[in-house]
Amino acid sequence: MGKNILVPYDGSEHADKALDLAADIALQSGATLHVVHALIHGHVPGWIRAMSDIPADLGVEGAPEEGFTQAELPRDGASGHVEPAQAPRNVLEDIAAKLLERAAQRVRERGLEQVDTAWHSGGAAEVILEQARARGADTIVMGSSGLSNLEGILIGSVSHKVAHAFDGTVVTVK
C-alpha cells in the first residue's frame, strides 16, 4: 500500500469499515491518513440530521442551497412527521464537522494519532478524486456503498466511478 491513504467518510456502516481498515494499514505502514467528507446533497437521513443541534427552521426562507421549501418537505408515511429533503448548508457543515470528528476519534481509538480531516462541497466522486489528487493520495479505501441508495443504482455508484477514474489503488470495503 501507499504512503498517503484517502478515506471518503459519510458515517455509513461501510464507511466505518473502510476507515477501520485504512487506519490499520496506516498504523502498520506509517502512511498518512486523510479523511474527507463531501457535503450531503438530497435527502438527509434522520440519524445524520440528528447529529446537528442547529434548529431545523434556520435557513427555511433562504435560497435552495441554504434551506428548503415547503414542497421539499416529504412526510413520513407512518407518523406524518415532516422531514426536510435537504438541510440548510450551515446544518450540513455542522454535520460534516461532527462526522469528521467522529472519524478522527475512531482512528485514534485504533492507535493512530495523526489524521488529516476535511469536508468539501460537490458531488461525492468528484470531491474524492479532487482531494486524492490534492493530497497526493496513492490509495483510496472506501465503502462499497454509502448513504445514497436508489440514485447509486441508477447513475452508477460513487465507488465504481472512483475506481475507474483514479490512477492509484482503490480498495472497496463491504
Short mmCIF file of C-alpha atoms in Angstrom, two decimals:
data_model
loop_
_atom_site.label_atom_id
_atom_site.label_comp_id
_atom_site.label_asym_id
_atom_site.label_seq_id
_atom_site.Cartn_x
_atom_site.Cartn_y
_atom_site.Cartn_z
CA MET A 1 0.00 0.00 0.00
CA GLY A 2 0.98 3.61 -0.38
CA LYS A 3 2.15 6.40 1.82
CA ASN A 4 -0.94 8.61 1.50
CA ILE A 5 -4.30 6.94 2.11
CA LEU A 6 -7.56 8.79 1.49
CA VAL A 7 -10.83 7.62 3.08
CA PRO A 8 -14.13 9.16 1.99
CA TYR A 9 -16.36 9.25 5.05
CA ASP A 10 -20.13 9.68 5.26
CA GLY A 11 -20.84 7.95 8.56
CA SER A 12 -22.35 4.85 6.96
CA GLU A 13 -21.55 1.32 8.14
CA HIS A 14 -19.39 0.68 5.07
CA ALA A 15 -17.52 3.95 5.61
CA ASP A 16 -16.79 2.90 9.21
CA LYS A 17 -15.39 -0.42 7.99
CA ALA A 18 -13.26 1.32 5.35
CA LEU A 19 -11.98 3.78 7.95
CA ASP A 20 -11.01 0.96 10.32
CA LEU A 21 -9.12 -0.88 7.57
CA ALA A 22 -7.37 2.28 6.38
CA ALA A 23 -6.35 3.19 9.94
CA ASP A 24 -4.92 -0.29 10.49
CA ILE A 25 -2.97 -0.10 7.22
CA ALA A 26 -1.68 3.40 8.05
CA LEU A 27 -0.67 2.29 11.53
CA GLN A 28 1.28 -0.70 10.21
CA SER A 29 2.86 1.05 7.22
CA GLY A 30 3.44 4.55 8.57
CA ALA A 31 1.21 6.06 5.87
CA THR A 32 -0.57 9.38 6.30
CA LEU A 33 -4.34 9.07 6.63
CA HIS A 34 -6.63 11.67 5.06
CA VAL A 35 -10.37 11.52 5.78
CA VAL A 36 -12.65 13.57 3.54
CA HIS A 37 -16.37 14.21 3.54
CA ALA A 38 -18.47 15.53 0.65
CA LEU A 39 -21.36 17.60 1.94
CA ILE A 40 -24.57 15.61 1.76
CA HIS A 41 -26.92 16.52 -1.10
CA GLY A 42 -30.54 15.49 -1.29
CA HIS A 43 -32.25 13.58 1.49
CA VAL A 44 -30.50 13.69 4.86
CA PRO A 45 -31.24 10.54 6.90
CA GLY A 46 -32.78 11.32 10.29
CA TRP A 47 -29.91 9.79 12.28
CA ILE A 48 -27.45 12.00 10.38
CA ARG A 49 -29.64 15.12 10.75
CA ALA A 50 -29.85 14.46 14.49
CA MET A 51 -26.08 14.98 14.73
CA SER A 52 -26.60 18.73 14.36
CA ASP A 53 -28.08 20.76 17.18
CA ILE A 54 -28.87 23.65 14.82
CA PRO A 55 -32.67 24.13 14.79
CA ALA A 56 -34.41 22.74 11.70
CA ASP A 57 -36.13 26.04 10.91
CA LEU A 58 -32.90 28.01 10.37
CA GLY A 59 -32.48 28.80 6.69
CA VAL A 60 -36.05 27.96 5.67
CA GLU A 61 -36.51 31.32 3.95
CA GLY A 62 -33.11 31.13 2.24
CA ALA A 63 -32.13 30.14 -1.27
CA PRO A 64 -32.48 26.45 -2.16
CA GLU A 65 -28.85 25.70 -1.29
CA GLU A 66 -29.33 27.41 2.07
CA GLY A 67 -32.66 25.96 3.04
CA PHE A 68 -35.68 24.19 1.72
CA THR A 69 -39.21 24.98 0.64
CA GLN A 70 -42.45 23.56 1.96
CA ALA A 71 -42.74 21.47 -1.25
CA GLU A 72 -39.45 19.78 -0.38
CA LEU A 73 -40.74 18.54 2.94
CA PRO A 74 -41.78 14.91 2.47
CA ARG A 75 -43.99 13.36 5.11
CA ASP A 76 -43.09 10.14 6.85
CA GLY A 77 -45.93 7.79 5.90
CA ALA A 78 -46.10 6.15 9.33
CA SER A 79 -46.00 9.19 11.58
CA GLY A 80 -46.95 12.05 9.28
CA HIS A 81 -43.83 13.81 10.59
CA VAL A 82 -42.40 16.34 8.14
CA GLU A 83 -38.69 16.00 7.40
CA PRO A 84 -36.65 18.22 5.10
CA ALA A 85 -35.32 16.65 1.91
CA GLN A 86 -32.26 18.87 2.18
CA ALA A 87 -30.95 20.54 5.30
CA PRO A 88 -29.66 24.12 5.21
CA ARG A 89 -25.97 24.49 4.33
CA ASN A 90 -24.99 25.53 7.87
CA VAL A 91 -26.56 22.32 9.18
CA LEU A 92 -24.73 20.24 6.53
CA GLU A 93 -21.44 21.90 7.52
CA ASP A 94 -22.14 21.20 11.20
CA ILE A 95 -22.91 17.56 10.38
CA ALA A 96 -19.72 17.31 8.31
CA ALA A 97 -17.61 18.64 11.17
CA LYS A 98 -19.20 16.20 13.62
CA LEU A 99 -18.83 13.23 11.25
CA LEU A 100 -15.16 14.06 10.74
CA GLU A 101 -14.58 14.39 14.48
CA ARG A 102 -16.28 11.02 14.93
CA ALA A 103 -13.97 9.56 12.26
CA ALA A 104 -10.86 11.09 13.87
CA GLN A 105 -11.87 9.71 17.27
CA ARG A 106 -12.43 6.27 15.77
CA VAL A 107 -8.96 6.37 14.20
CA ARG A 108 -7.35 7.49 17.46
CA GLU A 109 -9.06 4.62 19.29
CA ARG A 110 -7.30 2.25 16.87
CA GLY A 111 -3.95 3.76 17.87
CA LEU A 112 -3.30 6.17 15.01
CA GLU A 113 -2.76 9.63 16.47
CA GLN A 114 -2.27 11.65 13.28
CA VAL A 115 -5.19 12.02 10.88
CA ASP A 116 -6.00 14.80 8.42
CA THR A 117 -9.71 15.62 8.01
CA ALA A 118 -11.60 17.99 5.70
CA TRP A 119 -15.02 18.44 4.16
CA HIS A 120 -15.80 19.87 0.73
CA SER A 121 -18.87 20.75 -1.31
CA GLY A 122 -19.61 18.95 -4.56
CA GLY A 123 -20.50 15.58 -5.93
CA ALA A 124 -19.05 12.74 -3.87
CA ALA A 125 -16.98 11.12 -6.64
CA GLU A 126 -15.65 14.47 -7.81
CA VAL A 127 -14.71 15.54 -4.27
CA ILE A 128 -12.96 12.23 -3.61
CA LEU A 129 -10.93 12.36 -6.83
CA GLU A 130 -10.06 16.04 -6.41
CA GLN A 131 -8.96 15.56 -2.80
CA ALA A 132 -6.98 12.44 -3.67
CA ARG A 133 -5.02 14.49 -6.22
CA ALA A 134 -4.64 17.48 -3.89
CA ARG A 135 -3.33 15.31 -1.03
CA GLY A 136 -1.10 13.13 -3.17
CA ALA A 137 -3.04 10.00 -2.25
CA ASP A 138 -1.82 6.81 -3.84
CA THR A 139 -4.51 4.67 -2.19
CA ILE A 140 -8.22 5.22 -1.60
CA VAL A 141 -10.03 2.97 0.86
CA MET A 142 -13.79 3.43 0.67
CA GLY A 143 -17.06 1.74 1.44
CA SER A 144 -18.71 -0.13 -1.39
CA SER A 145 -21.91 1.77 -0.65
CA GLY A 146 -22.76 4.78 1.44
CA LEU A 147 -25.77 6.84 2.41
CA SER A 148 -27.26 7.06 -1.09
CA ASN A 149 -29.41 4.20 -2.28
CA LEU A 150 -31.51 4.27 -5.47
CA GLU A 151 -29.51 7.10 -7.03
CA GLY A 152 -26.36 4.99 -6.96
CA ILE A 153 -28.13 2.14 -8.71
CA LEU A 154 -29.48 4.41 -11.44
CA ILE A 155 -26.40 6.50 -12.27
CA GLY A 156 -23.55 4.36 -11.00
CA SER A 157 -22.11 4.11 -7.57
CA VAL A 158 -19.52 6.53 -6.23
CA SER A 159 -17.10 3.68 -5.55
CA HIS A 160 -17.45 2.49 -9.15
CA LYS A 161 -16.77 5.98 -10.54
CA VAL A 162 -13.76 6.46 -8.29
CA ALA A 163 -12.30 3.03 -9.09
CA HIS A 164 -12.46 3.76 -12.81
CA ALA A 165 -11.09 7.30 -12.64
CA PHE A 166 -8.34 7.02 -10.00
CA ASP A 167 -4.84 6.03 -11.14
CA GLY A 168 -3.77 4.55 -7.81
CA THR A 169 -5.07 1.67 -5.73
CA VAL A 170 -8.75 1.67 -4.75
CA VAL A 171 -9.91 -0.73 -2.05
CA THR A 172 -13.66 -1.04 -1.59
CA VAL A 173 -14.95 -2.44 1.68
CA LYS A 174 -18.27 -4.20 2.13
#
